[in-house]
């Protein structure tokens, strides 16, 4: 699919652990780069290693983490780049704040796409990529999103994708089509 994107945009994923955020984000990153676009990938685990290493998983720290991601994404978009965020981002207000930051910096409308990966908890838990669901069920991980910590389902998602129902390529194509539709 060709892309007629000019200026910056932020693709902001949200969803449970194991919903497919990193997987789809990496595939989208690759798809955009092969179309000559400059991308900045803000993966949740990488951000927590390099930008938010002192933060834990309280609501306050989760919100601060998303605020930092929103700030970086807004800078990237301001300079015409493409920012891809792949963090759980469980709280509605923090996601809206990130949207507001990016949109206030962007040159035109529709520069923040919230992509909700609605993959059901049961599917995420069955995948258990990092073995964290099993640990959370055993009580070995505190405040684990979907098990012992909240996830607020977005009511303002620009796109909803259940990765238990579609392939990675189909998900990426849906996002590219959405970018084309809004830009
Ligand atoms: P998250 O970043 O949301 O925690 P990951 O991308 O790390 O999720 O893990 C999702 C897992 O689900 C990966 O092991 C991936 O290979 C697998 N998976 C299976 N089908 C899909 C799909 N259609 N889209 C995305 N991931 C999928």
XYZ file of C-alpha atoms and ligand atoms in Angstrom:
210
model
C 0.000 0.000 0.000
C 1.428 3.406 -0.944
C 1.395 6.193 1.604
C 0.643 9.856 0.963
C 1.731 11.009 4.406
C 3.391 14.407 4.746
C 4.369 16.015 8.045
C 4.475 14.157 11.321
C 2.118 11.741 13.027
C 2.031 9.701 16.233
C 0.723 6.151 16.207
C -0.037 5.429 19.844
C -0.785 1.811 20.729
C -2.564 0.782 23.890
C -3.589 -2.643 25.162
C -2.829 -5.400 27.640
C 0.548 -7.060 27.997
C 0.798 -9.598 25.183
C -1.863 -7.856 23.089
C 0.695 -7.484 20.294
C 1.814 -3.868 20.711
C 5.549 -4.480 20.246
C 5.019 -6.974 17.435
C 2.690 -4.711 15.426
C 4.771 -1.612 16.233
C 7.958 -3.230 14.902
C 6.159 -4.436 11.762
C 4.605 -0.988 11.243
C 7.999 0.648 11.803
C 9.474 -1.599 9.116
C 6.581 -0.939 6.713
C 6.988 2.832 7.122
C 10.753 2.717 6.709
C 10.492 0.722 3.497
C 8.260 3.577 2.259
C 11.059 6.057 2.990
C 9.617 7.430 6.241
C 11.635 8.441 9.295
C 10.310 6.740 12.405
C 10.988 6.840 16.132
C 9.855 3.719 17.973
C 9.058 4.217 21.652
C 8.594 0.667 22.900
C 7.292 0.407 26.457
C 10.008 -1.921 27.702
C 12.777 0.109 26.031
C 11.424 3.390 27.427
C 11.292 1.850 30.874
C 14.956 0.842 30.494
C 16.321 4.126 29.160
C 13.911 6.957 29.954
C 11.899 5.787 32.952
C 14.221 3.369 34.719
C 13.418 4.794 38.141
C 9.660 4.325 37.702
C 7.507 1.510 39.027
C 3.923 0.529 38.297
C 1.868 2.731 40.599
C -0.720 4.856 38.851
C 1.428 7.945 39.424
C 4.481 6.299 37.865
C 2.511 4.803 34.968
C 1.060 8.248 34.220
C 4.502 9.871 34.394
C 5.875 7.236 32.022
C 3.122 7.964 29.476
C 3.617 11.705 29.932
C 7.301 11.307 29.027
C 6.428 9.234 25.973
C 3.855 11.860 24.971
C 6.427 14.621 25.328
C 8.995 12.834 23.153
C 6.333 11.898 20.582
C 5.172 15.521 20.434
C 8.737 16.687 19.728
C 9.153 14.074 16.991
C 5.843 15.041 15.360
C 6.655 18.759 15.633
C 9.742 18.114 13.523
C 7.814 16.152 10.909
C 8.713 12.660 12.083
C 6.623 9.601 12.824
C 6.481 8.504 16.463
C 5.252 5.004 17.303
C 4.451 4.340 20.953
C 3.960 0.787 22.208
C 3.254 0.908 25.931
C 0.289 -0.503 27.878
C -0.949 3.030 28.711
C -3.795 1.734 30.900
C -5.269 5.060 31.986
C -7.617 7.119 29.842
C -6.541 10.492 31.233
C -2.830 9.872 30.547
C -3.619 8.780 26.972
C -5.721 11.911 26.437
C -2.918 14.060 27.838
C -0.472 12.456 25.378
C -2.934 13.124 22.542
C -3.282 16.771 23.605
C 0.510 17.220 23.794
C 1.036 15.806 20.306
C -1.905 17.642 18.738
C -0.885 20.989 20.232
C 2.545 20.591 18.621
C 1.382 19.272 15.257
C 0.977 21.479 12.203
C -2.447 20.080 11.331
C -5.345 17.905 12.521
C -5.433 14.138 12.923
C -1.815 13.763 13.954
C -2.444 11.380 16.848
C -3.905 7.976 16.115
C -4.874 5.919 19.134
C -4.719 2.250 18.158
C -6.403 0.052 20.745
C -5.279 -3.577 20.521
C -8.392 -5.193 21.963
C -6.938 -8.723 22.070
C -8.904 -10.414 24.901
C -7.218 -11.080 28.215
C -7.645 -14.836 27.723
C -5.697 -14.693 24.427
C -2.955 -12.511 25.945
C -2.710 -14.872 28.899
C -2.587 -17.941 26.648
C 0.328 -16.338 24.743
C 2.059 -15.331 27.996
C 5.099 -14.177 26.018
C 7.149 -13.259 29.069
C 5.616 -15.670 31.575
C 4.284 -12.669 33.488
C 0.633 -13.747 33.561
C 1.560 -17.004 35.264
C 3.621 -15.068 37.791
C 0.831 -12.535 38.323
C -1.680 -15.356 38.897
C 0.687 -16.798 41.492
C 0.864 -13.376 43.131
C 4.547 -12.984 42.286
C 4.037 -9.786 40.272
C 2.121 -7.003 41.963
C -0.129 -4.535 40.131
C -0.208 -6.499 36.869
C -2.511 -4.891 34.306
C -5.641 -6.961 33.627
C -5.045 -9.242 36.636
C -4.472 -7.053 39.659
C -4.328 -3.556 38.156
C -6.842 -1.656 35.998
C -6.982 -1.273 32.250
C -9.382 1.441 31.103
C -10.801 0.537 27.681
C -10.487 3.582 25.395
C -13.653 5.288 24.204
C -11.635 7.538 21.872
C -9.697 4.930 19.867
C -9.138 5.842 16.205
C -8.688 2.173 15.369
C -9.490 -1.052 17.256
C -7.664 -4.253 16.321
C -7.997 -7.661 17.964
C -4.754 -9.464 17.122
C -6.282 -12.834 17.989
C -8.457 -12.354 14.883
C -6.070 -10.842 12.314
C -2.503 -11.440 11.142
C 0.339 -8.994 11.774
C 0.265 -7.966 8.078
C -3.485 -7.340 8.213
C -3.074 -5.195 11.327
C -0.266 -3.161 9.709
C -2.313 -2.660 6.530
C -5.302 -1.473 8.570
C -3.084 1.117 10.273
C -1.533 2.268 6.968
C -5.050 2.637 5.516
C -6.094 4.674 8.553
C -3.036 6.949 8.170
C -3.985 7.477 4.518
C -7.579 8.219 5.490
C -6.694 10.945 7.992
C -3.754 12.647 6.254
P 2.841 -6.481 23.892
O 3.895 -5.589 23.307
O 1.436 -5.958 23.670
O 3.084 -6.901 25.299
P 4.029 -8.507 22.216
O 4.041 -7.936 20.832
O 5.283 -8.442 23.030
O 2.813 -7.820 23.027
O 3.557 -10.016 22.197
C 2.512 -10.484 21.378
C 2.757 -11.950 21.081
O 1.652 -12.451 20.334
C 4.012 -12.166 20.273
O 4.648 -13.332 20.744
C 3.456 -12.401 18.864
O 4.298 -13.217 18.090
C 2.132 -13.094 19.153
N 1.136 -12.926 18.105
C 0.433 -13.918 17.516
N -0.413 -13.452 16.579
C -0.245 -12.109 16.547
C -0.838 -11.060 15.795
N -1.778 -11.292 14.853
N -0.426 -9.791 16.043
C 0.501 -9.545 16.987
N 1.095 -10.478 17.756
C 0.737 -11.767 17.534
